[in-house]
Short mmCIF file of C-alpha atoms in Angstrom, two decimals:
data_model
loop_
_atom_site.label_atom_id
_atom_site.label_comp_id
_atom_site.label_asym_id
_atom_site.label_seq_id
_atom_site.Cartn_x
_atom_site.Cartn_y
_atom_site.Cartn_z
CA MET A 1 19.29 14.94 7.48
CA LEU A 2 16.90 13.68 4.81
CA ASN A 3 15.08 15.94 2.33
CA PHE A 4 12.28 14.83 0.01
CA TYR A 5 11.26 15.82 -3.55
CA SER A 6 8.49 14.44 -5.76
CA ALA A 7 6.95 14.65 -9.21
CA SER A 8 4.50 12.71 -11.37
CA THR A 9 3.58 12.55 -15.04
CA ARG A 10 1.52 10.70 -17.63
CA ILE A 11 3.77 10.10 -20.65
CA VAL A 12 3.79 7.19 -23.09
CA ASN A 13 7.57 7.17 -23.64
CA THR A 14 9.17 5.59 -20.57
CA GLN A 15 12.59 7.26 -20.81
CA ARG A 16 11.07 10.65 -21.40
CA GLY A 17 8.65 10.14 -18.52
CA ILE A 18 11.25 9.22 -15.89
CA THR A 19 13.50 12.04 -17.11
CA GLU A 20 10.69 14.55 -16.73
CA CYS A 21 9.89 13.30 -13.23
CA MET A 22 13.49 13.43 -12.06
CA GLU A 23 14.12 16.91 -13.48
CA SER A 24 10.80 18.25 -12.18
CA ALA A 25 11.48 16.89 -8.71
CA LEU A 26 15.14 17.79 -8.40
CA GLY A 27 15.68 20.62 -10.87
CA SER A 28 18.93 20.92 -12.77
CA SER A 29 20.84 18.94 -10.11
CA ALA A 30 19.09 15.60 -10.66
CA THR A 31 22.38 13.76 -10.21
CA ASP A 32 22.58 15.00 -6.61
CA CYS A 33 20.27 12.35 -5.18
CA ASP A 34 20.69 9.38 -2.84
CA LEU A 35 17.39 7.48 -3.14
CA VAL A 36 14.71 7.27 -5.86
CA ILE A 37 11.37 5.54 -5.25
CA ILE A 38 9.31 4.97 -8.41
CA ARG A 39 5.67 4.02 -8.83
CA ALA A 40 4.38 3.26 -12.32
CA SER A 41 1.45 1.66 -14.11
CA LEU A 42 1.87 -1.49 -16.19
CA GLY A 43 2.18 0.40 -19.47
CA HIS A 44 5.85 1.08 -18.71
CA ASP A 45 8.89 -1.19 -18.91
CA PHE A 46 10.24 -1.34 -15.36
CA LYS A 47 13.80 -2.17 -16.34
CA GLU A 48 13.81 0.90 -18.56
CA LEU A 49 12.40 2.98 -15.69
CA ILE A 50 15.08 2.05 -13.19
CA ASP A 51 17.86 2.23 -15.78
CA GLY A 52 16.67 5.71 -16.73
CA ALA A 53 16.68 6.85 -13.11
CA ARG A 54 20.14 5.39 -12.52
CA LEU A 55 21.45 7.11 -15.63
CA LEU A 56 20.29 10.47 -14.24
CA ALA A 57 21.33 9.73 -10.64
CA PRO A 58 24.16 7.19 -10.92
CA THR A 59 24.99 7.11 -7.19
CA ALA A 60 21.38 6.77 -6.01
CA THR A 61 19.64 3.65 -4.76
CA VAL A 62 16.65 3.07 -7.05
CA VAL A 63 13.56 1.00 -6.20
CA ALA A 64 10.24 0.69 -8.03
CA ALA A 65 6.88 -1.06 -7.96
CA SER A 66 3.87 -1.45 -10.22
CA CYS A 67 0.50 0.07 -9.40
CA CYS A 68 -2.92 0.82 -10.88
CA GLY A 69 -2.48 4.59 -10.91
CA ILE A 70 -0.64 7.29 -9.01
CA VAL A 71 -1.26 10.35 -6.87
CA GLY A 72 1.30 13.14 -6.76
CA LYS A 73 1.35 16.77 -5.75
CA GLU A 74 0.27 17.40 -9.36
CA GLY A 75 -2.94 15.39 -8.82
CA VAL A 76 -4.32 11.94 -9.56
CA SER A 77 -4.06 9.73 -12.64
CA GLU A 78 -5.34 6.21 -13.31
CA THR A 79 -4.01 5.31 -16.75
CA MET A 80 -1.63 2.68 -18.07
CA LYS A 81 1.13 5.29 -18.50
CA ASP A 82 1.50 6.87 -15.04
CA ILE A 83 4.87 7.52 -13.37
CA ALA A 84 5.54 9.09 -9.97
CA VAL A 85 8.77 9.45 -8.01
CA MET A 86 9.89 10.41 -4.55
CA ALA A 87 13.55 11.41 -4.51
CA VAL A 88 15.54 11.72 -1.31
CA ARG A 89 18.76 13.54 -0.51
CA GLY A 90 20.66 12.41 2.56
CA THR A 91 22.15 9.18 3.84
CA ASP A 92 20.16 8.40 7.02
CA PHE A 93 18.42 5.42 5.43
CA GLY A 94 19.00 1.80 4.55
CA VAL A 95 17.49 -0.51 1.91
CA SER A 96 17.11 -4.28 2.05
CA TRP A 97 15.22 -6.71 -0.16
CA VAL A 98 14.41 -10.36 -0.88
CA ASN A 99 13.02 -12.29 -3.81
CA GLU A 100 10.60 -15.23 -3.89
CA ILE A 101 8.45 -14.07 -0.98
CA TYR A 102 5.11 -15.89 -0.72
CA GLY A 103 2.47 -16.50 1.89
CA ARG A 104 4.19 -19.65 3.10
CA ASN A 105 7.50 -17.92 3.87
CA SER A 106 6.43 -14.32 4.55
CA TYR A 107 7.67 -14.30 8.16
CA GLU A 108 11.08 -15.74 7.34
CA LYS A 109 11.65 -13.47 4.34
CA ALA A 110 10.54 -10.34 6.19
CA LYS A 111 12.78 -11.22 9.12
CA GLU A 112 15.69 -11.74 6.72
CA MET A 113 15.11 -8.27 5.25
CA ALA A 114 14.77 -6.70 8.69
CA GLU A 115 18.03 -8.25 9.88
CA GLU A 116 19.88 -6.83 6.87
CA LEU A 117 18.28 -3.43 7.41
CA TYR A 118 19.25 -3.49 11.08
CA ARG A 119 22.84 -4.25 10.07
CA GLN A 120 22.83 -1.14 7.85
CA GLN A 121 20.81 1.19 10.09
CA PRO A 122 20.30 -0.05 13.67
CA GLY A 123 18.76 3.33 14.51
CA THR A 124 15.87 2.84 12.05
CA ARG A 125 12.74 4.45 13.47
CA PHE A 126 10.19 3.84 10.73
CA ILE A 127 10.10 1.54 7.72
CA TYR A 128 8.59 1.94 4.26
CA PHE A 129 7.66 -1.59 3.18
CA LEU A 130 6.64 -2.66 -0.33
CA ALA A 131 5.85 -6.25 -1.29
CA SER A 132 4.16 -8.25 -4.01
CA GLY A 133 0.40 -7.89 -3.89
CA ILE A 134 -0.31 -11.51 -4.84
CA ASP A 135 0.11 -14.60 -2.61
CA ILE A 136 1.57 -13.05 0.52
CA ALA A 137 0.64 -13.24 4.22
CA ASN A 138 0.99 -9.60 5.14
CA ASP A 139 0.43 -10.01 8.88
CA ARG A 140 3.34 -12.45 8.93
CA CYS A 141 5.50 -9.84 7.20
CA ILE A 142 4.73 -7.43 10.04
CA GLU A 143 5.61 -10.10 12.59
CA GLY A 144 8.92 -10.80 10.85
CA ILE A 145 9.91 -7.13 10.87
CA GLU A 146 8.86 -6.66 14.49
CA SER A 147 10.89 -9.73 15.52
CA VAL A 148 13.98 -7.63 14.75
CA PHE A 149 12.94 -4.01 15.37
CA GLY A 150 10.24 -4.55 17.98
CA PRO A 151 6.59 -3.42 17.91
CA ASP A 152 7.39 0.29 18.37
CA VAL A 153 8.90 0.69 14.91
CA THR A 154 6.31 2.17 12.54
CA ILE A 155 5.71 0.15 9.37
CA PHE A 156 3.96 1.87 6.49
CA GLY A 157 3.68 1.15 2.77
CA ALA A 158 1.72 -0.97 0.33
CA THR A 159 1.57 -4.04 -1.85
CA SER A 160 2.15 -3.69 -5.59
CA ALA A 161 -0.64 -4.19 -8.11
CA ASP A 162 -1.51 -4.72 -11.73
CA ASN A 163 -4.44 -3.19 -13.57
CA MET A 164 -6.89 -4.90 -11.21
CA LYS A 165 -6.55 -8.33 -12.82
CA GLY A 166 -4.74 -10.08 -9.98
CA VAL A 167 -2.35 -11.73 -12.45
CA VAL A 168 1.10 -10.19 -11.90
CA SER A 169 2.72 -7.26 -10.13
CA TYR A 170 6.29 -5.99 -10.34
CA GLN A 171 8.94 -4.90 -7.86
CA ALA A 172 12.32 -3.55 -8.96
CA VAL A 173 15.41 -3.29 -6.78
CA ALA A 174 19.17 -3.72 -7.21
CA GLY A 175 18.80 -3.13 -10.95
CA GLN A 176 16.48 -6.11 -11.44
CA VAL A 177 12.74 -6.57 -11.93
CA PHE A 178 10.85 -9.25 -10.00
CA GLU A 179 7.29 -10.57 -9.60
CA HIS A 180 7.47 -11.85 -6.01
CA ALA A 181 9.99 -9.61 -4.31
CA ALA A 182 9.78 -7.17 -1.41
CA PHE A 183 11.93 -4.31 -0.22
CA MET A 184 12.03 -2.07 2.80
CA ILE A 185 13.51 1.37 3.35
CA GLY A 186 14.48 2.18 6.90
CA PHE A 187 14.53 5.85 7.86
CA ALA A 188 16.99 6.62 10.65
CA ASP A 189 17.05 10.44 10.52
CA PRO A 190 16.59 11.47 14.19
CA THR A 191 15.00 14.78 13.14
CA LEU A 192 11.99 13.05 11.56
CA GLU A 193 8.76 11.51 12.83
CA VAL A 194 5.91 9.82 10.99
CA ASN A 195 2.16 9.66 11.53
CA THR A 196 0.13 6.91 9.83
CA GLN A 197 -3.60 6.28 9.58
CA ALA A 198 -6.04 4.48 7.27
CA THR A 199 -9.76 4.49 6.56
CA HIS A 200 -12.21 2.78 4.23
CA GLY A 201 -15.83 3.45 3.33
CA PHE A 202 -17.43 0.02 3.09
CA VAL A 203 -20.36 -1.35 5.12
CA ALA A 204 -20.86 -5.01 6.01
CA ILE A 205 -24.13 -6.56 4.87
CA GLY A 206 -26.14 -9.76 5.31
CA GLU A 207 -25.15 -12.90 7.17
CA PRO A 208 -21.46 -13.77 7.40
CA PHE A 209 -19.60 -16.63 5.84
CA VAL A 210 -17.97 -18.93 8.37
CA VAL A 211 -14.48 -20.18 7.57
CA THR A 212 -14.85 -23.90 8.18
CA ARG A 213 -11.41 -25.02 6.96
CA ALA A 214 -8.28 -22.93 6.64
CA GLU A 215 -4.54 -23.13 7.11
CA GLY A 216 -2.17 -20.18 7.13
CA HIS A 217 -3.46 -17.78 4.48
CA TYR A 218 -5.32 -20.52 2.57
CA ILE A 219 -9.10 -20.76 2.88
CA TYR A 220 -10.35 -24.18 1.77
CA GLU A 221 -13.98 -24.05 2.90
CA LEU A 222 -16.65 -21.43 3.60
CA ASN A 223 -19.86 -22.59 5.27
CA GLY A 224 -18.65 -26.17 4.85
CA LYS A 225 -18.43 -25.79 1.05
CA PRO A 226 -15.52 -25.29 -1.39
CA ALA A 227 -14.39 -21.73 -0.71
CA TRP A 228 -14.14 -20.14 -4.15
CA THR A 229 -17.40 -21.66 -5.39
CA GLU A 230 -19.26 -20.51 -2.27
CA PHE A 231 -17.69 -17.04 -2.41
CA THR A 232 -18.48 -16.43 -6.08
CA ARG A 233 -22.01 -17.84 -5.68
CA HIS A 234 -22.81 -15.17 -3.10
CA LEU A 235 -21.37 -12.53 -5.45
CA GLY A 236 -23.59 -13.72 -8.29
CA LEU A 237 -20.58 -14.91 -10.27
CA SER A 238 -19.65 -18.20 -11.87
CA PRO A 239 -16.82 -20.26 -10.29
CA SER A 240 -14.96 -19.62 -13.55
CA ALA A 241 -14.75 -15.91 -12.62
CA THR A 242 -11.34 -14.36 -12.07
CA CYS A 243 -10.12 -12.40 -9.07
CA GLY A 244 -10.37 -9.34 -11.28
CA ASP A 245 -14.11 -10.01 -11.51
CA SER A 246 -14.50 -10.41 -7.76
CA ILE A 247 -12.33 -7.57 -6.42
CA PRO A 248 -14.80 -4.73 -7.16
CA ILE A 249 -17.69 -6.42 -5.37
CA GLY A 250 -15.96 -8.92 -3.11
CA ALA A 251 -14.44 -7.00 -0.20
CA LEU A 252 -14.56 -9.30 2.83
CA ALA A 253 -14.94 -7.85 6.32
CA GLU A 254 -13.63 -9.07 9.68
CA LYS A 255 -15.18 -7.62 12.82
CA LEU A 256 -13.02 -5.36 15.01
CA SER A 257 -13.15 -4.88 18.76
CA PRO A 258 -15.33 -1.93 19.85
CA GLU A 259 -12.29 0.08 20.95
CA VAL A 260 -10.43 -0.34 17.67
CA ALA A 261 -13.64 0.21 15.68
CA ARG A 262 -14.10 3.64 17.27
CA GLU A 263 -10.61 4.69 16.19
CA TYR A 264 -11.05 3.22 12.71
CA GLY A 265 -14.45 4.77 12.10
CA ASN A 266 -15.78 1.37 11.02
CA GLN A 267 -16.76 -1.86 12.75
CA HIS A 268 -14.81 -4.00 10.30
CA ILE A 269 -11.42 -4.29 8.66
CA LEU A 270 -11.48 -5.44 5.03
CA ARG A 271 -9.63 -8.11 3.09
CA VAL A 272 -9.15 -8.73 -0.63
CA VAL A 273 -8.70 -12.01 -2.49
CA THR A 274 -6.10 -11.49 -5.22
CA ARG A 275 -5.56 -15.14 -6.11
CA HIS A 276 -7.31 -18.49 -6.02
CA GLU A 277 -6.10 -21.98 -6.87
CA GLY A 278 -9.14 -23.89 -8.02
CA ASP A 279 -11.55 -23.73 -5.08
CA THR A 280 -8.88 -22.58 -2.62
CA MET A 281 -8.82 -18.86 -1.85
CA LEU A 282 -5.50 -17.19 -0.97
CA TYR A 283 -6.28 -14.62 1.70
CA ALA A 284 -4.19 -11.47 2.29
CA THR A 285 -3.38 -12.46 5.88
CA THR A 286 -3.42 -15.66 7.91
CA ILE A 287 -6.89 -16.70 9.00
CA LYS A 288 -8.30 -19.13 11.56
CA THR A 289 -11.06 -21.67 11.17
CA GLY A 290 -14.23 -20.26 12.71
CA THR A 291 -13.61 -16.68 11.52
CA GLU A 292 -16.73 -14.88 10.34
CA LEU A 293 -16.46 -12.89 7.09
CA TRP A 294 -19.07 -10.47 5.79
CA LEU A 295 -19.62 -9.24 2.26
CA THR A 296 -19.66 -5.44 1.95
CA VAL A 297 -20.90 -2.56 -0.17
CA ARG A 298 -19.20 0.78 -0.85
CA ASP A 299 -20.77 3.78 0.84
CA GLU A 300 -19.74 6.86 -1.15
CA PRO A 301 -20.67 9.49 1.50
CA LEU A 302 -18.88 7.41 4.12
CA ILE A 303 -15.73 7.30 1.97
CA PHE A 304 -15.63 11.10 1.89
CA ASN A 305 -16.73 11.68 5.50
CA GLU A 306 -14.26 9.23 7.04
CA MET A 307 -11.42 10.45 4.85
CA ASP A 308 -12.15 14.05 5.93
CA ARG A 309 -12.22 12.96 9.57
CA MET A 310 -8.94 11.09 9.25
CA VAL A 311 -7.15 14.01 7.62
CA ARG A 312 -8.45 16.47 10.23
CA GLU A 313 -7.26 14.22 13.04
CA MET A 314 -3.83 13.71 11.49
CA ASP A 315 -3.40 17.43 10.87
CA SER A 316 -4.56 18.45 14.35
CA LYS A 317 -2.04 16.14 16.06
CA MET A 318 0.86 18.15 14.67
CA GLY A 319 0.09 21.46 16.33
CA GLY A 320 0.25 23.56 13.18
CA ARG A 321 3.29 21.86 11.68
CA LYS A 322 3.03 20.80 8.06
CA PRO A 323 4.56 17.59 6.66
CA ILE A 324 7.78 17.71 4.70
CA ALA A 325 6.68 14.63 2.72
CA VAL A 326 3.65 12.39 2.37
CA PHE A 327 3.57 8.77 1.28
CA HIS A 328 0.12 7.53 0.30
CA ALA A 329 -1.35 4.13 -0.53
CA ASP A 330 -4.88 3.82 -1.87
CA CYS A 331 -6.86 0.75 -2.84
CA LEU A 332 -7.64 0.56 -6.54
CA ALA A 333 -11.21 -0.34 -5.58
CA ARG A 334 -11.68 3.23 -4.32
CA GLY A 335 -10.73 4.74 -7.67
CA ARG A 336 -12.48 5.52 -10.92
CA PHE A 337 -10.87 2.43 -12.44
CA LEU A 338 -13.70 0.22 -11.22
CA PHE A 339 -17.04 2.02 -11.18
CA ASN A 340 -16.40 5.59 -12.33
CA ARG A 341 -18.39 6.67 -9.28
CA VAL A 342 -15.92 8.40 -6.99
CA LEU A 343 -14.90 11.89 -8.05
CA LYS A 344 -11.24 11.12 -7.51
CA GLU A 345 -9.95 14.62 -8.13
CA GLU A 346 -12.24 15.98 -5.41
CA LEU A 347 -11.31 13.23 -2.98
CA VAL A 348 -7.59 13.79 -3.49
CA SER A 349 -7.95 17.58 -3.31
CA ARG A 350 -9.72 17.31 0.02
CA MET A 351 -7.06 14.87 1.17
CA GLN A 352 -4.12 17.11 0.25
CA PHE A 353 -5.43 20.58 1.10
CA PRO A 354 -5.07 20.40 4.92
CA PHE A 355 -1.41 19.45 4.54
CA ASN A 356 -0.59 22.32 2.18
CA SER A 357 1.81 25.02 3.30
CA ASN A 358 1.33 28.50 1.81
CA GLY A 359 -0.81 26.96 -0.90
CA HIS A 360 1.79 24.35 -1.90
CA CYS A 361 1.38 20.59 -1.59
CA PRO A 362 4.32 18.84 0.09
CA PRO A 363 6.27 16.18 -1.83
CA TRP A 364 3.70 13.43 -2.31
CA LEU A 365 4.01 9.84 -3.53
CA GLY A 366 0.72 7.99 -3.81
CA MET A 367 -0.15 4.70 -5.49
CA TYR A 368 -3.19 2.53 -6.12
CA GLY A 369 -2.29 -0.98 -5.02
CA PHE A 370 -3.69 -4.18 -3.55
CA GLY A 371 -3.20 -3.32 0.14
CA GLU A 372 -1.88 -0.85 2.69
CA PHE A 373 0.13 -0.85 5.92
CA ALA A 374 -0.69 1.63 8.70
CA ARG A 375 -0.97 1.58 12.48
CA LEU A 376 -4.33 0.82 14.08
CA GLY A 377 -5.05 0.43 17.77
CA GLY A 378 -1.42 1.22 18.50
CA LYS A 379 -0.20 -1.68 16.36
CA ASN A 380 1.26 -2.11 12.88
CA THR A 381 -1.63 -3.40 10.77
CA TYR A 382 -2.31 -4.52 7.22
CA HIS A 383 -5.42 -3.08 5.52
CA ASN A 384 -7.32 -3.51 2.28
CA TYR A 385 -9.66 -1.15 0.42
CA THR A 386 -8.43 1.91 2.36
CA THR A 387 -6.89 5.30 1.88
CA ALA A 388 -3.72 5.17 3.99
CA LEU A 389 -1.63 8.28 4.59
CA TYR A 390 1.88 8.47 5.99
CA THR A 391 2.89 12.03 6.87
CA ILE A 392 6.53 12.76 7.69
CA TYR A 393 7.37 15.77 9.85
CA ARG A 394 10.50 17.51 11.00
CA LYS A 395 10.66 17.43 14.78
CA GLN A 396 10.33 20.74 16.62
#
């Protein structure tokens, strides 16, 4: 049986920060731990983070990823010195990983990971997946995992991020730090179940771009013109702009079916561009020629209203039960980091309150990254620009 513990902090000294998190989460018996999941901003040395955790819990499996801020049961922080951990006691899990995962080989690498995870834990029922946030075809990752575990396994998680520059993100596993790695944690505890859902608050505007030449997750042309130049022109930017310049204002929207749109609370699913090579845009998923893509604007009331609706729905499904742990992935474009417009403390408070038990927030590990995984329309789906919650419950 698995049990979860969490803590977060904002401390400049890396060793002191991971020590405080581990001791706050686990108390005086920090060595009695089987799995440690770390999220941290780029102001920390990731090798020092994982070495510090392994020093305190020498028998634990330790994994980590970079982000643009964290959310814990203690609240929200978006600085360069954030650390959050989720510690797990129990052995009903498996961990697999790969390095050098890119858009071109996302399916093969994800399948390789899934096969190793199946070897360790064939009874895996849901999977926490974390991958690089730059140059990856996330829909192909889902397909690779499902080729081994089938479509009924629930995939949740995120892609790692930097401080919104789209330059580099880090993943740490097996005592090493990588820039293009991915790992997955398979939970096989038969007493647990997970509920996942995501929502964004953006509205499509104007006339769509038409993808006129694309292959895989590469977009070469929009409206018959070089993709990056056409994209940045519509954003009012120069072609010399970086992805960091475009991310705040450049959420791209794909239209959903009416049935899925009703569940999602929005007619579109969003995509982010975290890398371009000259005039070629690297999309977050594979894309077909002929796809229509809309530009979008953030709707602050919609962000709050849809998040409230999502949380109410998730809470009501459980018949009064409260989660024993919550994993949370949020897009950095919904945070204060970009526009200083969203009252993040209020948003997170309203997000966490319905899941509280006797006034206490459950163990909570949230991160601001480049993308999120959650089910939509009964299928494992990759999202961008959303709040995605993954609530874990003990079965009745």
